[in-house]
Coordinates of C-alpha atoms in Angstrom, one line a residue:
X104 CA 140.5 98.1 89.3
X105 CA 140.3 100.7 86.4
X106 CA 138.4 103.7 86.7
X107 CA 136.2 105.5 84.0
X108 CA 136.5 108.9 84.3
X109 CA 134.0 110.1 81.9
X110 CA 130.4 109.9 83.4
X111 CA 127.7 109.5 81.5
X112 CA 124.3 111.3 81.9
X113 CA 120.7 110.7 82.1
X114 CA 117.6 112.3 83.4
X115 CA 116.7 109.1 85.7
X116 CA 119.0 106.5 86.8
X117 CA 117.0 103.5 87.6
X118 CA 119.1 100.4 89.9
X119 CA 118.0 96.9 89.1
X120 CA 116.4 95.2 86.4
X121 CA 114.2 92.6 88.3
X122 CA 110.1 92.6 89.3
X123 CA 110.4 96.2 89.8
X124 CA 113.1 97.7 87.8
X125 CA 111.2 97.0 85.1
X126 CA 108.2 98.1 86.2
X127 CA 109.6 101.1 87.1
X128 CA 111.0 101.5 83.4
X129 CA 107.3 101.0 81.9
X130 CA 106.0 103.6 83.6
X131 CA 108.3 106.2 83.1
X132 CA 108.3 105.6 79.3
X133 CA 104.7 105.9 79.0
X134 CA 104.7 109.0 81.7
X135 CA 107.7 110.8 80.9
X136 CA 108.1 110.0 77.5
X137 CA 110.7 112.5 76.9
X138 CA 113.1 111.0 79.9
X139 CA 116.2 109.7 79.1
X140 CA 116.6 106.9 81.5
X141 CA 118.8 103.8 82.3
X142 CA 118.0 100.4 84.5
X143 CA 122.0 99.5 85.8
X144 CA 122.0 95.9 87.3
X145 CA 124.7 94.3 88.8
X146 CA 123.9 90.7 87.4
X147 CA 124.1 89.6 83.5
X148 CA 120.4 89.3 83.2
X149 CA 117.0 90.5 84.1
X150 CA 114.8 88.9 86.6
X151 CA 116.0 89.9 90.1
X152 CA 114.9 87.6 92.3
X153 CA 112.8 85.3 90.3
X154 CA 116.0 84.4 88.5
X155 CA 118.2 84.3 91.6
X156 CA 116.5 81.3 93.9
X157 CA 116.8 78.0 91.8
X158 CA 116.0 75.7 94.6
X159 CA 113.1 73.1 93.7
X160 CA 109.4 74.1 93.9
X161 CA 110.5 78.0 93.5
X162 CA 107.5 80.0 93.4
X163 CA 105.2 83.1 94.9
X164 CA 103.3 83.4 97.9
X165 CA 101.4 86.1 96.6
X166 CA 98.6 85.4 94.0
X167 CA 100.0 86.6 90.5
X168 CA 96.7 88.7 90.1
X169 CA 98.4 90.9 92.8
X170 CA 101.9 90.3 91.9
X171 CA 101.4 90.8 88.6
X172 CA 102.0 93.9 86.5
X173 CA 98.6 96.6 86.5
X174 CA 99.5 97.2 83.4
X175 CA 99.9 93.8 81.8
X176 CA 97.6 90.8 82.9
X177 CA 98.7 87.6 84.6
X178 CA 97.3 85.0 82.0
X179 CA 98.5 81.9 82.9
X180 CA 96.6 78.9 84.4
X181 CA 98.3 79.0 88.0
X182 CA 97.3 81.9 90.3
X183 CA 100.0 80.8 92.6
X184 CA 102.7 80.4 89.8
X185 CA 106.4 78.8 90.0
X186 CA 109.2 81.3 90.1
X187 CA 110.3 80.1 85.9
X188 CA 106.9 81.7 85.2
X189 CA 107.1 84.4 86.6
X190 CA 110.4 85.1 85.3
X191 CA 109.5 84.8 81.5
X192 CA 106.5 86.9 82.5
X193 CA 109.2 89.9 83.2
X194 CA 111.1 89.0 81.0
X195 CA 108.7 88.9 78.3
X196 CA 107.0 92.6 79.7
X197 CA 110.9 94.0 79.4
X198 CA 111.3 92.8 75.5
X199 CA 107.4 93.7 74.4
X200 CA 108.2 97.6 75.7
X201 CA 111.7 97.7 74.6
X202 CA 112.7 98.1 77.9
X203 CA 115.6 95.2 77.7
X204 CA 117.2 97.5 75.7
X205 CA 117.8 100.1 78.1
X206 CA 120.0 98.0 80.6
X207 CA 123.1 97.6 81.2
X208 CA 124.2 94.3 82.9
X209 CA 126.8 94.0 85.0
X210 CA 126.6 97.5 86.7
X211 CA 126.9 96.7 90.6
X212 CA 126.3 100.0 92.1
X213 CA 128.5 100.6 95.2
X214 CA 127.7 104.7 95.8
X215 CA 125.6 107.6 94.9
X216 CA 126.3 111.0 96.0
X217 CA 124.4 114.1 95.6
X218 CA 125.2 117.6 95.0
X219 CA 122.9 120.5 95.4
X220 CA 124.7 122.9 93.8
X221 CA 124.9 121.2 90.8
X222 CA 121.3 119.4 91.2
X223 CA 122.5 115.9 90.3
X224 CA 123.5 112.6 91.4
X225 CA 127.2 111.2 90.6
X226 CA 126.6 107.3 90.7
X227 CA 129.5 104.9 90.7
X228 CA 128.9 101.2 89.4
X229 CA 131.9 98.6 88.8
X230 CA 131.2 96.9 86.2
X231 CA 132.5 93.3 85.2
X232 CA 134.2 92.7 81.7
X233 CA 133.7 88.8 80.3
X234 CA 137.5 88.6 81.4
X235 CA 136.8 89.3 85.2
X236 CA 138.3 93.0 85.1
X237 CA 136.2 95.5 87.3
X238 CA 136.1 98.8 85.8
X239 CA 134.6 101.7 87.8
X240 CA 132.0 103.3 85.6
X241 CA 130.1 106.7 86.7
X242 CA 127.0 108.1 85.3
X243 CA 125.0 111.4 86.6
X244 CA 121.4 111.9 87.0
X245 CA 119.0 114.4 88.4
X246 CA 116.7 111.6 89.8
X247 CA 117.4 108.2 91.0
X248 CA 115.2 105.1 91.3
X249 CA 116.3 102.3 93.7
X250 CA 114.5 99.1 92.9
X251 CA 117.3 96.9 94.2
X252 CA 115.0 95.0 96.4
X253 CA 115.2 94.4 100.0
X254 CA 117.5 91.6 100.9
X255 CA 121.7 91.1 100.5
X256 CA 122.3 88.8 96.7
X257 CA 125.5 87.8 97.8
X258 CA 124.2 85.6 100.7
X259 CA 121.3 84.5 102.4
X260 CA 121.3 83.8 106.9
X261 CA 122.9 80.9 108.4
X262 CA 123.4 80.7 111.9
X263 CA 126.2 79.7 113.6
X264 CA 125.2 75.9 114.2
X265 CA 128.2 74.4 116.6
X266 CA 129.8 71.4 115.0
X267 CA 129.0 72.3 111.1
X268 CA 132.3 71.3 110.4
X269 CA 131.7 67.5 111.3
X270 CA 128.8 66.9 109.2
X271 CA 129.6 64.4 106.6
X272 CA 127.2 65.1 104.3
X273 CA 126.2 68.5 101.8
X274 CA 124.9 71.7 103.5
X275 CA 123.0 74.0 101.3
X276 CA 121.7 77.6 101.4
X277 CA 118.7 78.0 99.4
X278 CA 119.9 81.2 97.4
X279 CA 123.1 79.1 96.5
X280 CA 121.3 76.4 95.3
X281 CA 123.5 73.6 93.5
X282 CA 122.6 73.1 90.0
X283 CA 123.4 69.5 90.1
X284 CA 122.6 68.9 93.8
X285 CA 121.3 65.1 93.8
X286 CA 118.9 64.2 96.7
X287 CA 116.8 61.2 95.6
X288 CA 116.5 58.9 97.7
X289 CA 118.4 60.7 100.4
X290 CA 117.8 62.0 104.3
X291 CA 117.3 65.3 104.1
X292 CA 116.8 67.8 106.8
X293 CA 115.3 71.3 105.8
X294 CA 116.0 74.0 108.7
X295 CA 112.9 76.7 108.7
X296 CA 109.1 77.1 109.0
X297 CA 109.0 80.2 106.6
X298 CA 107.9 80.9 102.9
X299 CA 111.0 78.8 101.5
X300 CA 111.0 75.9 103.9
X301 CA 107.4 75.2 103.1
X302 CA 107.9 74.9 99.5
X303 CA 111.1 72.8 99.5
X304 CA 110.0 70.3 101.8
X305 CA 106.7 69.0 99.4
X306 CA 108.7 69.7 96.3
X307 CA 111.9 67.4 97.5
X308 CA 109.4 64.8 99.2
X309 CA 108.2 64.2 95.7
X310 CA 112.0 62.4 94.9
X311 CA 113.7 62.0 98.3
X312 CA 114.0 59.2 100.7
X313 CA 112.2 61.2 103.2
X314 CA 112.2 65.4 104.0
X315 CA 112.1 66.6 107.8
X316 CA 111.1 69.9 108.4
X317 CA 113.1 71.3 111.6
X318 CA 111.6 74.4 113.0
X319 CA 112.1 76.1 116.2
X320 CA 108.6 77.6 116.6
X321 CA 105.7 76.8 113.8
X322 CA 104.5 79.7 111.5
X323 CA 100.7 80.0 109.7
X324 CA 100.1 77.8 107.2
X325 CA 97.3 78.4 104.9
X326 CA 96.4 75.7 101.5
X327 CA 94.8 77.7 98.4
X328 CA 94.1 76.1 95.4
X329 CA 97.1 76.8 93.0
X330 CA 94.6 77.5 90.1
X331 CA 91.6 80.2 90.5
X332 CA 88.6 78.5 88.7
X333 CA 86.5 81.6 88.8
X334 CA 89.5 83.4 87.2
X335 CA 89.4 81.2 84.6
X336 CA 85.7 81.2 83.8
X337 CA 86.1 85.3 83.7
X338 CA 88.7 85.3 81.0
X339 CA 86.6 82.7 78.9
X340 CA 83.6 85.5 79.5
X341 CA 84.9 88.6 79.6
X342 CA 88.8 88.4 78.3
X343 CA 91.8 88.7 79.6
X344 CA 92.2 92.1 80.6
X345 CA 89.0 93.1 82.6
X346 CA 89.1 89.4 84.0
X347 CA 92.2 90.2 85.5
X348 CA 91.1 93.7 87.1
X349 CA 88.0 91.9 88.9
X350 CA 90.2 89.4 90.3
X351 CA 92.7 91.5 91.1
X352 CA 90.5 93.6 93.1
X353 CA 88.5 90.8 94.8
X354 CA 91.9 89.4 96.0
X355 CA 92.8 92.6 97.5
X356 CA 89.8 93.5 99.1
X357 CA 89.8 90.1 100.3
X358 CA 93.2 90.2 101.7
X359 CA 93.1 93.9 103.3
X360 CA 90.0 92.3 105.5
X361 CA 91.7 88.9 106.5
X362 CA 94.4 91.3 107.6
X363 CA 92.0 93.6 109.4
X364 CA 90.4 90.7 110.9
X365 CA 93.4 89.3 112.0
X366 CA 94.3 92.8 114.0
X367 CA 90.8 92.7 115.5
X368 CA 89.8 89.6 116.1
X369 CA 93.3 87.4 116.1
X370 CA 91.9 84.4 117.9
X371 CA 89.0 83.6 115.6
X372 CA 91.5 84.0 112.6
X373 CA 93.7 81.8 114.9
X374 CA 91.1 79.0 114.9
X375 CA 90.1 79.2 111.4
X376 CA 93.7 78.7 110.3
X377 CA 94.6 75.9 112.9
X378 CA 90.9 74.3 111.6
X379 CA 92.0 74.5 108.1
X380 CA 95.9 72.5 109.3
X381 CA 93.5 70.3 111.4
X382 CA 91.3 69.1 108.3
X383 CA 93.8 68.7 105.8
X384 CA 96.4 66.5 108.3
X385 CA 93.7 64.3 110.5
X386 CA 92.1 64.7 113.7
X387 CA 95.3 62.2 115.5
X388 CA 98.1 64.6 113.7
X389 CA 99.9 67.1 116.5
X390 CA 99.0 70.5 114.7
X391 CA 98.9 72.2 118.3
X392 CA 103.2 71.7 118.4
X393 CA 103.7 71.6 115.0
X394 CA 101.2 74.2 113.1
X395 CA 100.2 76.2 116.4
X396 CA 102.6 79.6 116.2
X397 CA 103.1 81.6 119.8
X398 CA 102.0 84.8 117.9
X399 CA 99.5 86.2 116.4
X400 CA 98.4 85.6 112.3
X401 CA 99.9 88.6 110.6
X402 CA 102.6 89.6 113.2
X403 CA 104.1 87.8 110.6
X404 CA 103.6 86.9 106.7
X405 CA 101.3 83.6 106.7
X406 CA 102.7 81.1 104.3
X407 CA 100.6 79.6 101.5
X408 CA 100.7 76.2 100.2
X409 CA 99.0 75.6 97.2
X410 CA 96.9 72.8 96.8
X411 CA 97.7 71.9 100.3
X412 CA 101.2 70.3 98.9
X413 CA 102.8 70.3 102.2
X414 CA 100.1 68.9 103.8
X415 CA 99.9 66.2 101.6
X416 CA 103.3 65.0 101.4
X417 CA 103.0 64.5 105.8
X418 CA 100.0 62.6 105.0
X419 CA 101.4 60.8 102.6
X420 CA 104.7 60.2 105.1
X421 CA 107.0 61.6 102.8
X422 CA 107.6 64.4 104.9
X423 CA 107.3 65.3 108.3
X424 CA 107.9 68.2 110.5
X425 CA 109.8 68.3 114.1
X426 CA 109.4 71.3 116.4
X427 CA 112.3 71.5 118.4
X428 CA 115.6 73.4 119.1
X429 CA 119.3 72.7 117.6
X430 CA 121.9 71.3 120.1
X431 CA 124.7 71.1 117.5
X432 CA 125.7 69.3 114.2
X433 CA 127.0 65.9 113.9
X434 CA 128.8 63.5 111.7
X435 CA 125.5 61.9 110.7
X436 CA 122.8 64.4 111.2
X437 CA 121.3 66.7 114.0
X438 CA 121.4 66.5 117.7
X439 CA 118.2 67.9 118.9
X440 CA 117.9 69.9 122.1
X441 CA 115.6 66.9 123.7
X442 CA 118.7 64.5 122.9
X443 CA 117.1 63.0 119.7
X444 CA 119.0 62.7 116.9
X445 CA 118.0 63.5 113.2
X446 CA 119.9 61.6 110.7
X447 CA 120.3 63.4 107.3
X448 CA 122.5 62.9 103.8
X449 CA 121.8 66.7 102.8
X450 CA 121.0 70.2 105.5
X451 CA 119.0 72.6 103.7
X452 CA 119.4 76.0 106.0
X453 CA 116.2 77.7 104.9
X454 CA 116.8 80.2 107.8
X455 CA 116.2 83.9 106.1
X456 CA 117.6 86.7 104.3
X457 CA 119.9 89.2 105.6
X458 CA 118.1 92.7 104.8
X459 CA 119.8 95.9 103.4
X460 CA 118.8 99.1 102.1
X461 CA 119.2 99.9 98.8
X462 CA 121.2 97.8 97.8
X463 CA 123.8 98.6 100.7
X464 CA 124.7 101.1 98.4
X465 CA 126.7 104.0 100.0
X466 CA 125.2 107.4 100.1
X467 CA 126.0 110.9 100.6
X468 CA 124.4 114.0 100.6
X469 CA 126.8 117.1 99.6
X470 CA 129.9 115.3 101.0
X471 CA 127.9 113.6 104.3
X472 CA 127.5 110.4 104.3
X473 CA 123.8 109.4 104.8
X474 CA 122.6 107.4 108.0
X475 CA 119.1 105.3 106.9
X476 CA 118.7 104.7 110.3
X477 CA 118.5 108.3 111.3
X478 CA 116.2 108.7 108.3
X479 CA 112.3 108.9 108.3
X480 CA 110.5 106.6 105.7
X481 CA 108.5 109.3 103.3
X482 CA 105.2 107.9 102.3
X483 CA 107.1 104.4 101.9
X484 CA 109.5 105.4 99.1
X485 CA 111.6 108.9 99.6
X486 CA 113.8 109.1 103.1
X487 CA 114.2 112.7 104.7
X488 CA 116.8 115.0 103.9
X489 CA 117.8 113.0 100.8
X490 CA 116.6 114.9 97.6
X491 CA 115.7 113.9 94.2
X492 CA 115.8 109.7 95.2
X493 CA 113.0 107.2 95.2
X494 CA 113.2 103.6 96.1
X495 CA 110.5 100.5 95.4
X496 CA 109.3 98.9 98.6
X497 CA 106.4 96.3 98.8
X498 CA 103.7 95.5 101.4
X499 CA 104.7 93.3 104.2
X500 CA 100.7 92.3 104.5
X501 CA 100.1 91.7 100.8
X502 CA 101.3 91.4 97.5
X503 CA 104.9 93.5 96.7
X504 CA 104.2 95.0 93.1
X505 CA 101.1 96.5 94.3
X506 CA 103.4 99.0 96.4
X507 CA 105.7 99.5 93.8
X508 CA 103.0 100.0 91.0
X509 CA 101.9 103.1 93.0
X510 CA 105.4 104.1 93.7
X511 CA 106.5 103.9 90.1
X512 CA 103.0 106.3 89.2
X513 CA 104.0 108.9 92.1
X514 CA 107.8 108.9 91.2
X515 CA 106.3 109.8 87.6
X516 CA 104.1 112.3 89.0
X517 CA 106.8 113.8 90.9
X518 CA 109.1 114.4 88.1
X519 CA 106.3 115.7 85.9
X520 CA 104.9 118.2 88.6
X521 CA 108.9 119.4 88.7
X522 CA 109.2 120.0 85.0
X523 CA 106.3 122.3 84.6
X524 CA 107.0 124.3 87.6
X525 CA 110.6 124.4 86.7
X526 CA 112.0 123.1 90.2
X527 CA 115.1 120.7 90.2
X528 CA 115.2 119.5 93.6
X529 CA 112.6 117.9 95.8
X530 CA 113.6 116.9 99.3
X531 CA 110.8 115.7 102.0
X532 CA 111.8 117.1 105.3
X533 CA 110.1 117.1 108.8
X534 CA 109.2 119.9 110.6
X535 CA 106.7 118.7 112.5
X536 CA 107.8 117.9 116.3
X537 CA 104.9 115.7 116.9
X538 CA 106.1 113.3 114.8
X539 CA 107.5 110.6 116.7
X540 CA 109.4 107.7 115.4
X541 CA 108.5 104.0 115.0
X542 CA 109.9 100.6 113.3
X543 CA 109.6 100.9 109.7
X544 CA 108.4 97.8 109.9
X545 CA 105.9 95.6 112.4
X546 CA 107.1 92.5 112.3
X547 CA 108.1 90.0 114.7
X548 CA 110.1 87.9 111.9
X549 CA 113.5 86.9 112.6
X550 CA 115.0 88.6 109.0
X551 CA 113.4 91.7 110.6
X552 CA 114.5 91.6 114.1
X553 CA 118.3 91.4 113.1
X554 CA 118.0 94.2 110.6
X555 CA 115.6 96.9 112.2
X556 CA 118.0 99.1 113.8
X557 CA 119.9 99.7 110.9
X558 CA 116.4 100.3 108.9
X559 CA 114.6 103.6 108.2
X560 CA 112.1 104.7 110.4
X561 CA 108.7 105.5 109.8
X562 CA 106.6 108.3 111.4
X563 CA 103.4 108.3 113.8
X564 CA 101.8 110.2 111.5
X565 CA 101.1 111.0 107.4
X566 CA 103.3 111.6 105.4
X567 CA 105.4 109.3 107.3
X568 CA 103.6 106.5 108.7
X569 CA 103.7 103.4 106.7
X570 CA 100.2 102.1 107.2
X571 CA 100.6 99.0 104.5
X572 CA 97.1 99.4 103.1
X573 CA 96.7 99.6 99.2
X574 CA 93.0 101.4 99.4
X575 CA 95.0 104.2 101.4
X576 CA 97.8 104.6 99.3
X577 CA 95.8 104.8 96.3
X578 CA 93.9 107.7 97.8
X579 CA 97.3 109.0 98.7
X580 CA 99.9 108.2 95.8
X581 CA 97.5 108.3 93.0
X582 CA 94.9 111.3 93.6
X583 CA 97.3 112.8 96.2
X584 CA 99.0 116.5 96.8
X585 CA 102.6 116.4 95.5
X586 CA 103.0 119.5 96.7
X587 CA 101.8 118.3 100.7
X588 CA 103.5 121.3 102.4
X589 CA 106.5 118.5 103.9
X590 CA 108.1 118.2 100.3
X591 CA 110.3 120.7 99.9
X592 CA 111.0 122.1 96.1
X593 CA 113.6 124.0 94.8

């Protein structure tokens, strides 16, 4: 590996070039004009994870008048849109504001350090020539913006399932999805109740010989038309633009009091979910074993199907769903827990990501390497004790770019409210012994549970309690001190 000695500077260093990278690019052009910035990402194109997953049926669960840009309108037929969609819709906000040409591909970014006496940020990326060669590159900066997302590239979870090996047939990870993977007219057995189970398993019924959905324990499953008539009857009326900001905030509001309702009042949520299941499968279908989950909605993320796809494809007996544990693997299939046997051609293990933070990109504070497990989440985007560093981090109750929207607004804020006060170092820090630490995040989902204790913590009260609610963090990141007496300027 060669090493480039010679670092090149900029006034913001922003890592990755997907959903938010780019965001994050828009808004500091049009904040901090006079920036000098730079968007490093380690693959050779832009799109994150909407280009990563290619498995079949790819696509949101969050409605695209939420996941959408604030700045540019979602204007396409499907509210719930397929993940192609979604990535010409970055892809085409990076091109019409120039912003493609401000990345550099091919810029994995294994460390940052920081240095207070010189104010700045030494980054270190290797980058890959078209040969294979790694070069390591450097560049310095006096802020840095992680919008790496949340969750390891490199490889999604899979369990240890005893007797992999003697399966005779393919086994498939959905973030390595084959390109030329055949399945019609084959067994297949997809492993998972989450978002990405639930969208495989109508979108391979469609072709296959039959798709079995194997979960442990069900999850919330909610239908939703794909397309938003009244959406569409606004942009006819009123165009584009202000059409989207109605629906946008009707989907909001309406989502911050389905999740209010589901803290207060779980078991009436409970029954209008399982009601909904019970009248798009049939009074004789199972939903109590099959659609009934042992915790409450919200504990974790509900899963949308739109048009009720999933549901229609059990109806249909295309598909079906067992609830039941894994004994081991066979030659032919799956040996089930209950001594039943499920025969299968192809495995899909839909069974989670494997989270990281930023990036799992080393840090280090004036020669100390930084422990984000010892660190207290700052109003969901800065860490204590680690100046002059920002990362993008969605809602875990709603839709992820509304998060990073106002992130991407108080990062610019920050840096503006810095310039004319003529401070280069900002740092939040604690002082407050009241403060007591919690999760960073309340979830009871399996990608959470393995990951927590290596994950940021939040606080049990502002500025460092995460309290996932846009209406707050408006109030907060938009109209909002900077200077709130916990960040610390120099």
């Amino acid at each position: 590996m060669q090493t480039n000695q010679q670092a090149e500077h900029f006034d913001v260093v922003i890592v990755g070039a997907g959903l938010s990278g780019v965001g994050a690019g828009y808004h500091l052009q049009r904040k901090c004009p006079d920036k000098r910035f730079v968007i490093l990402e380690g693959r050779d194109c832009i799109g994150g994870t909407w280009d990563l997953f290619r498995y079949p049926g790819i696509r949101s669960d969050s409605d695209m008048f939420t996941l959408g840009y604030s700045f540019k309108p979602w204007t396409a037929p499907k509210a719930i849109a397929d993940g192609p969609s979604i990535l010409k819709y970055v892809r085409e906000t990076a091109t019409e504001n120039g912003i493609d040409k401000k990345i550099r591909f091919r810029h994995k970014v294994r460390r940052a350090s920081w240095s207070t006496k010189d104010s700045r940020w030494t980054v270190e990326a290797e980058q890959l020539s078209g040969e294979g060669a790694v070069e390591t590159v450097r560049f310095t900066c006096n802020f840095l913006f992680m919008c790496s997302g949340y969750y390891r590239y490199e490889d999604g979870y899979t369990p240890d399932f005893s007797g992999s090996d003697d399966f005779k047939g393919q086994i498939v990870h959905p973030q390595k999805w084959p390109a030329a993977l055949d399945y019609a007219g084959k067994r297949v057995v997809v492993i998972g109740s989450g978002a990405t189970a639930v969208t495989l398993v109508p979108e391979m019924a469609k072709t296959a010989g039959h798709v079995t959905m194997l979960q442990r324990s069900p999850t919330y499953v909610v239908a939703r038309p794909a397309q938003d008539q009244l959406a569409i009857k606004l942009r006819r009326r009123l165009g584009s633009r202000i059409a989207y900001h109605l629906i946008r905030w009707r989907n909001v509001l309406f989502s911050m009091y389905f999740f209010q309702l589901s803290r207060r009042q779980p078991e009436r949520v409970k029954k209008l979910i399982l009601g909904g299941v019970r009248m798009a499968l049939g009074a004789d279908y199972d939903v109590l074993t099959h659609f009934n989950p042992r915790y409450n909605p919200w504990d974790q993320r509900l899963c949308l199907v739109p048009d009720g796809d999933l549901f229609k494809s059990i109806r249909e007996k295309r598909a079906s769903v067992v609830t039941s544990e894994i004994d081991r693997f066979t030659e032919h299939g799956i040996l089930l827990k209950d001594g039943s046997e499920l025969e299968a051609d192809i495995i899909v293990t839909a069974t989670g990501l494997v989270l990281q933070v930023l990036g799992g990109m080393e840090v280090s504070v004036d020669g100390s390497k930084v422990d984000f497990a010892k660190a207290l989440n700052y109003k969901g985007m800065m860490y204590s004790d680690v100046p002059n560093l920002a990362s993008a981090f969605g809602y875990t109750n709603a839709s992820w770019t509304l998060k990073c929207d106002l992130t991407c607004e108080y990062v610019c804020r920050l840096i503006n409210y810095m310039d004319r006060h003529g401070y280069k170092q900002c740092v939040p820090h604690n002082v407050d012994p009241t403060v007591q630490e919690m999760p960073a995040l309340d979830f009871t989902s399996g990608y959470v549970q393995r990951a927590i204790a290596k994950m940021p913590k939040q606080g049990s009260k502002r500025p460092w309690r995460l309290y996932q609610n846009y209406a707050l963090d408006i109030v907060a990141l938009r109209f909002g001190k900077v200077n709130d007496g916990v960040m610390r300027y120099s």
